[in-house]
mmCIF file of C-alpha atoms in Angstrom:
data_model
loop_
_atom_site.group_PDB
_atom_site.id
_atom_site.type_symbol
_atom_site.label_atom_id
_atom_site.label_comp_id
_atom_site.label_asym_id
_atom_site.label_seq_id
_atom_site.Cartn_x
_atom_site.Cartn_y
_atom_site.Cartn_z
ATOM 1 C CA UNK A 189 8.404 8.701 -15.700
ATOM 2 C CA UNK A 190 6.213 8.424 -12.619
ATOM 3 C CA UNK A 191 7.934 7.844 -9.325
ATOM 4 C CA UNK A 192 7.480 8.662 -5.716
ATOM 5 C CA UNK A 193 10.683 8.731 -3.744
ATOM 6 C CA UNK A 194 11.925 9.618 -0.321
ATOM 7 C CA UNK A 195 14.819 11.922 0.464
ATOM 8 C CA UNK A 196 15.905 10.184 3.679
ATOM 9 C CA UNK A 197 15.876 6.422 4.044
ATOM 10 C CA UNK A 198 16.369 6.480 7.846
ATOM 11 C CA UNK A 199 15.432 8.861 10.619
ATOM 12 C CA UNK A 200 16.395 8.461 14.249
ATOM 13 C CA UNK A 201 14.798 10.669 16.924
ATOM 14 C CA UNK A 202 14.433 10.867 20.670
ATOM 15 C CA UNK A 203 11.090 10.195 22.303
ATOM 16 C CA UNK A 204 9.151 13.427 22.581
ATOM 17 C CA UNK A 205 10.829 15.089 19.619
ATOM 18 C CA UNK A 206 8.945 16.022 16.483
ATOM 19 C CA UNK A 207 9.683 13.973 13.364
ATOM 20 C CA UNK A 208 9.527 15.084 9.769
ATOM 21 C CA UNK A 209 9.544 12.553 6.950
ATOM 22 C CA UNK A 210 9.875 13.846 3.417
ATOM 23 C CA UNK A 211 8.759 12.580 0.059
ATOM 24 C CA UNK A 212 9.156 13.799 -3.520
ATOM 25 C CA UNK A 213 6.836 12.863 -6.340
ATOM 26 C CA UNK A 214 7.366 13.318 -10.040
ATOM 27 C CA UNK A 215 3.933 13.022 -11.616
ATOM 28 C CA UNK A 216 2.440 16.513 -11.803
ATOM 29 C CA UNK A 217 -0.953 14.953 -12.554
ATOM 30 C CA UNK A 218 -1.037 13.290 -9.127
ATOM 31 C CA UNK A 219 -3.870 14.732 -7.078
ATOM 32 C CA UNK A 220 -4.215 12.339 -4.170
ATOM 33 C CA UNK A 221 -1.478 11.553 -1.672
ATOM 34 C CA UNK A 222 -1.396 9.224 1.268
ATOM 35 C CA UNK A 223 0.933 8.216 4.075
ATOM 36 C CA UNK A 224 1.123 4.689 5.401
ATOM 37 C CA UNK A 225 2.942 3.236 8.392
ATOM 38 C CA UNK A 226 4.263 -0.301 8.186
ATOM 39 C CA UNK A 227 5.341 -2.160 11.285
ATOM 40 C CA UNK A 228 7.372 -5.336 11.086
ATOM 41 C CA UNK A 229 5.279 -8.257 9.854
ATOM 42 C CA UNK A 230 2.224 -6.107 9.172
ATOM 43 C CA UNK A 231 0.615 -4.479 6.177
ATOM 44 C CA UNK A 232 0.605 -0.757 5.432
ATOM 45 C CA UNK A 233 -1.587 1.088 7.917
ATOM 46 C CA UNK A 234 -3.297 4.300 6.817
ATOM 47 C CA UNK A 235 -2.135 7.419 8.620
ATOM 48 C CA UNK A 236 -3.393 10.426 6.707
ATOM 49 C CA UNK A 237 -4.205 11.536 3.179
ATOM 50 C CA UNK A 238 -4.493 14.819 1.326
ATOM 51 C CA UNK A 239 -5.852 16.012 -1.986
ATOM 52 C CA UNK A 240 -4.139 18.458 -4.272
ATOM 53 C CA UNK A 241 -6.670 21.206 -3.558
ATOM 54 C CA UNK A 242 -5.222 21.425 -0.039
ATOM 55 C CA UNK A 243 -1.713 22.201 1.178
ATOM 56 C CA UNK A 244 -2.084 21.045 4.765
ATOM 57 C CA UNK A 245 -4.121 18.520 6.652
ATOM 58 C CA UNK A 246 -3.944 17.625 10.325
ATOM 59 C CA UNK A 247 -4.802 14.478 12.196
ATOM 60 C CA UNK A 248 -4.078 13.274 15.660
ATOM 61 C CA UNK A 249 -0.373 14.120 16.252
ATOM 62 C CA UNK A 250 0.239 14.029 12.497
ATOM 63 C CA UNK A 251 0.249 16.723 9.842
ATOM 64 C CA UNK A 252 0.743 16.300 6.133
ATOM 65 C CA UNK A 253 2.039 19.212 4.055
ATOM 66 C CA UNK A 254 1.815 19.314 0.291
ATOM 67 C CA UNK A 255 3.854 21.658 -1.868
ATOM 68 C CA UNK A 256 2.688 21.216 -5.433
ATOM 69 C CA UNK A 257 5.121 23.794 -6.771
ATOM 70 C CA UNK A 258 8.102 21.607 -5.959
ATOM 71 C CA UNK A 259 6.185 18.325 -5.881
ATOM 72 C CA UNK A 260 7.015 17.631 -2.263
ATOM 73 C CA UNK A 261 5.083 15.962 0.512
ATOM 74 C CA UNK A 262 5.971 15.720 4.178
ATOM 75 C CA UNK A 263 4.640 13.955 7.239
ATOM 76 C CA UNK A 264 5.125 15.602 10.604
ATOM 77 C CA UNK A 265 4.674 13.552 13.750
ATOM 78 C CA UNK A 266 4.421 15.533 16.962
ATOM 79 C CA UNK A 267 5.810 14.227 20.248
ATOM 80 C CA UNK A 268 7.137 11.079 18.654
ATOM 81 C CA UNK A 269 6.712 7.936 20.724
ATOM 82 C CA UNK A 270 8.517 4.574 20.617
ATOM 83 C CA UNK A 271 5.346 3.082 19.139
ATOM 84 C CA UNK A 272 5.831 5.317 16.127
ATOM 85 C CA UNK A 273 8.925 3.338 15.149
ATOM 86 C CA UNK A 274 8.129 1.811 11.762
ATOM 87 C CA UNK A 275 8.679 2.253 8.044
ATOM 88 C CA UNK A 276 6.710 5.156 6.584
ATOM 89 C CA UNK A 277 5.645 5.169 2.947
ATOM 90 C CA UNK A 278 4.189 7.939 0.892
ATOM 91 C CA UNK A 279 2.053 7.002 -2.084
ATOM 92 C CA UNK A 280 0.138 8.783 -4.788
ATOM 93 C CA UNK A 281 -2.441 8.007 -7.399
ATOM 94 C CA UNK A 282 -0.163 9.018 -10.287
ATOM 95 C CA UNK A 283 -2.866 11.135 -11.821
ATOM 96 C CA UNK A 284 -5.452 8.404 -11.802
ATOM 97 C CA UNK A 285 -8.488 8.105 -9.607
ATOM 98 C CA UNK A 286 -8.056 7.922 -5.873
ATOM 99 C CA UNK A 287 -9.610 4.470 -5.957
ATOM 100 C CA UNK A 288 -7.117 3.371 -8.576
ATOM 101 C CA UNK A 289 -3.621 2.088 -8.131
ATOM 102 C CA UNK A 290 -1.245 3.656 -5.675
ATOM 103 C CA UNK A 291 2.402 4.271 -6.492
ATOM 104 C CA UNK A 292 4.550 3.890 -3.398
ATOM 105 C CA UNK A 293 7.850 5.465 -2.464
ATOM 106 C CA UNK A 294 10.826 3.530 -1.122
ATOM 107 C CA UNK A 295 10.033 4.112 2.548
ATOM 108 C CA UNK A 296 11.736 5.814 5.488
ATOM 109 C CA UNK A 297 12.689 3.878 8.570
ATOM 110 C CA UNK A 298 11.796 5.873 11.673
ATOM 111 C CA UNK A 299 13.476 4.802 14.906
ATOM 112 C CA UNK A 300 12.385 6.434 18.152
ATOM 113 C CA UNK A 301 14.749 6.105 21.101
ATOM 114 C CA UNK A 302 13.277 6.214 24.599
ATOM 115 C CA UNK B 1291 -12.754 -1.532 13.319
ATOM 116 C CA UNK B 1292 -13.315 -3.623 10.173
ATOM 117 C CA UNK B 1293 -10.170 -4.983 8.611
ATOM 118 C CA UNK B 1294 -8.883 -6.833 5.587
ATOM 119 C CA UNK B 1295 -7.837 -10.384 6.426
ATOM 120 C CA UNK B 1296 -5.458 -12.550 4.435
ATOM 121 C CA UNK B 1297 -4.657 -16.257 4.554
ATOM 122 C CA UNK B 1298 -2.312 -17.972 4.853
ATOM 123 C CA UNK B 1299 0.179 -15.728 6.605
ATOM 124 C CA UNK B 1300 3.035 -17.741 5.099
ATOM 125 C CA UNK B 1301 2.978 -20.013 2.052
ATOM 126 C CA UNK B 1302 5.937 -22.140 0.999
ATOM 127 C CA UNK B 1303 5.703 -23.655 -2.472
ATOM 128 C CA UNK B 1304 7.923 -25.474 -4.922
ATOM 129 C CA UNK B 1305 8.790 -23.628 -8.106
ATOM 130 C CA UNK B 1306 6.337 -24.445 -10.873
ATOM 131 C CA UNK B 1307 3.455 -25.116 -8.524
ATOM 132 C CA UNK B 1308 0.238 -23.152 -8.390
ATOM 133 C CA UNK B 1309 -0.625 -21.032 -5.377
ATOM 134 C CA UNK B 1310 -3.806 -19.283 -4.344
ATOM 135 C CA UNK B 1311 -3.638 -16.405 -1.909
ATOM 136 C CA UNK B 1312 -6.850 -15.520 -0.175
ATOM 137 C CA UNK B 1313 -8.275 -12.265 1.073
ATOM 138 C CA UNK B 1314 -11.460 -11.200 2.770
ATOM 139 C CA UNK B 1315 -11.908 -7.479 2.070
ATOM 140 C CA UNK B 1316 -13.875 -5.171 4.336
ATOM 141 C CA UNK B 1317 -17.482 -6.221 3.893
ATOM 142 C CA UNK B 1318 -19.070 -3.165 2.275
ATOM 143 C CA UNK B 1319 -16.099 -2.315 0.068
ATOM 144 C CA UNK B 1320 -16.354 -2.350 -3.696
ATOM 145 C CA UNK B 1321 -12.777 -1.976 -4.928
ATOM 146 C CA UNK B 1322 -10.148 -4.627 -4.402
ATOM 147 C CA UNK B 1323 -6.426 -4.667 -5.014
ATOM 148 C CA UNK B 1324 -3.347 -6.825 -4.865
ATOM 149 C CA UNK B 1325 0.116 -5.428 -4.250
ATOM 150 C CA UNK B 1326 3.403 -7.136 -3.641
ATOM 151 C CA UNK B 1327 6.534 -6.180 -1.750
ATOM 152 C CA UNK B 1328 9.811 -7.925 -2.437
ATOM 153 C CA UNK B 1329 11.986 -7.999 0.683
ATOM 154 C CA UNK B 1330 13.538 -4.614 1.326
ATOM 155 C CA UNK B 1331 11.792 -2.945 -1.588
ATOM 156 C CA UNK B 1332 8.772 -0.738 -2.017
ATOM 157 C CA UNK B 1333 5.189 -1.861 -2.336
ATOM 158 C CA UNK B 1334 4.223 -2.446 -5.992
ATOM 159 C CA UNK B 1335 0.760 -2.446 -7.525
ATOM 160 C CA UNK B 1336 -0.348 -5.632 -9.252
ATOM 161 C CA UNK B 1337 -4.040 -5.354 -10.063
ATOM 162 C CA UNK B 1338 -7.288 -3.623 -9.188
ATOM 163 C CA UNK B 1339 -10.724 -5.203 -9.420
ATOM 164 C CA UNK B 1340 -14.192 -3.691 -9.484
ATOM 165 C CA UNK B 1341 -17.608 -4.940 -10.493
ATOM 166 C CA UNK B 1342 -16.277 -8.439 -11.082
ATOM 167 C CA UNK B 1343 -13.623 -7.457 -13.542
ATOM 168 C CA UNK B 1344 -10.069 -6.200 -13.619
ATOM 169 C CA UNK B 1345 -9.931 -2.392 -13.708
ATOM 170 C CA UNK B 1346 -6.204 -2.018 -14.113
ATOM 171 C CA UNK B 1347 -3.113 -4.201 -13.988
ATOM 172 C CA UNK B 1348 0.607 -3.618 -13.966
ATOM 173 C CA UNK B 1349 3.246 -5.167 -16.207
ATOM 174 C CA UNK B 1350 4.061 -7.534 -13.345
ATOM 175 C CA UNK B 1351 0.582 -9.049 -13.609
ATOM 176 C CA UNK B 1352 1.259 -11.320 -16.568
ATOM 177 C CA UNK B 1353 -0.607 -14.386 -17.815
ATOM 178 C CA UNK B 1354 0.595 -16.410 -14.835
ATOM 179 C CA UNK B 1355 -1.541 -14.283 -12.519
ATOM 180 C CA UNK B 1356 -5.289 -14.212 -12.165
ATOM 181 C CA UNK B 1357 -7.798 -12.821 -9.680
ATOM 182 C CA UNK B 1358 -11.250 -13.929 -8.753
ATOM 183 C CA UNK B 1359 -14.077 -13.022 -6.440
ATOM 184 C CA UNK B 1360 -15.624 -16.471 -6.092
ATOM 185 C CA UNK B 1361 -18.313 -15.393 -3.660
ATOM 186 C CA UNK B 1362 -19.517 -12.321 -1.837
ATOM 187 C CA UNK B 1363 -16.681 -12.212 0.633
ATOM 188 C CA UNK B 1364 -13.449 -13.646 -0.796
ATOM 189 C CA UNK B 1365 -10.972 -12.181 -3.259
ATOM 190 C CA UNK B 1366 -8.181 -14.440 -4.473
ATOM 191 C CA UNK B 1367 -4.892 -14.119 -6.320
ATOM 192 C CA UNK B 1368 -3.701 -17.181 -8.201
ATOM 193 C CA UNK B 1369 -0.229 -17.710 -9.585
ATOM 194 C CA UNK B 1370 -0.347 -20.599 -12.022
ATOM 195 C CA UNK B 1371 3.287 -21.659 -12.240
ATOM 196 C CA UNK B 1372 5.383 -19.979 -9.600
ATOM 197 C CA UNK B 1373 8.900 -18.729 -10.224
ATOM 198 C CA UNK B 1374 11.655 -17.992 -7.742
ATOM 199 C CA UNK B 1375 11.179 -14.277 -8.344
ATOM 200 C CA UNK B 1376 7.568 -14.495 -7.185
ATOM 201 C CA UNK B 1377 8.862 -14.743 -3.620
ATOM 202 C CA UNK B 1378 7.506 -11.664 -1.863
ATOM 203 C CA UNK B 1379 4.893 -10.353 0.543
ATOM 204 C CA UNK B 1380 1.522 -10.096 -1.162
ATOM 205 C CA UNK B 1381 -0.920 -7.544 0.212
ATOM 206 C CA UNK B 1382 -4.606 -7.323 -0.454
ATOM 207 C CA UNK B 1383 -6.369 -3.977 -0.085
ATOM 208 C CA UNK B 1384 -9.906 -2.720 -0.415
ATOM 209 C CA UNK B 1385 -11.687 0.601 -0.768
ATOM 210 C CA UNK B 1386 -15.351 1.241 -0.284
ATOM 211 C CA UNK B 1387 -15.990 4.725 -1.520
ATOM 212 C CA UNK B 1388 -16.913 5.015 -5.224
ATOM 213 C CA UNK B 1389 -16.126 8.709 -5.095
ATOM 214 C CA UNK B 1390 -12.640 7.858 -3.976
ATOM 215 C CA UNK B 1391 -12.792 9.823 -0.760
ATOM 216 C CA UNK B 1392 -11.565 6.986 1.413
ATOM 217 C CA UNK B 1393 -8.102 5.415 1.559
ATOM 218 C CA UNK B 1394 -7.219 1.890 0.595
ATOM 219 C CA UNK B 1395 -7.060 -0.413 3.606
ATOM 220 C CA UNK B 1396 -4.473 -3.176 3.590
ATOM 221 C CA UNK B 1397 -4.313 -6.630 5.097
ATOM 222 C CA UNK B 1398 -1.231 -7.927 6.882
ATOM 223 C CA UNK B 1399 -0.114 -9.886 3.854
ATOM 224 C CA UNK B 1400 0.887 -13.381 2.837
ATOM 225 C CA UNK B 1401 4.576 -14.158 2.726
ATOM 226 C CA UNK B 1402 5.131 -16.328 -0.342
ATOM 227 C CA UNK B 1403 8.364 -18.306 -0.432
ATOM 228 C CA UNK B 1404 9.208 -20.190 -3.624
ATOM 229 C CA UNK B 1405 11.782 -22.953 -3.287
#
């Protein structure tokens, strides 16, 4: 069945370190992937997305890597800051359109220690 | 930056009562969504809405749920007869790009508590 799941439920890093959050997906028809950040009491906030015709995409301090062979997605955050502490969700379109429903993973709690 | 706004931020309702959750999507967006998140769990899709009709719905979105775009700015989710298990955060999202090249943008949610 379709599912998007995370390997690590929690990640604790020191300020200034690089963080890597991983995600596995199961639907080989998925062709649009997205990372959201959710702070306490807030809704998911868009970080970065990637389509299946790419294997890497960079934003400001963030990079998303897509490995379609093993159906794996990762989010790299450079020079992690305390303000990056949040829950991070990966999501995909489960083979539908990228304006259709998103299927979310369980989430990884990132804690950044000053 | 334009944002999705949701009201109320917290709704407390007796079981069996009707609730309406309200959302104002980003003004030029065309696609609208409702998701829910039970405490400690992942975000789950409920329904998508485009061109004044439901595009897709999940098995969660049963006959007790309905959506409406009553005017040019609001998008509502109604639960007709609430159950205890409807307690969750409900998020509205919108997307403006018909080609699907833009991400869904989420509001900060309504916390629904059923007593």
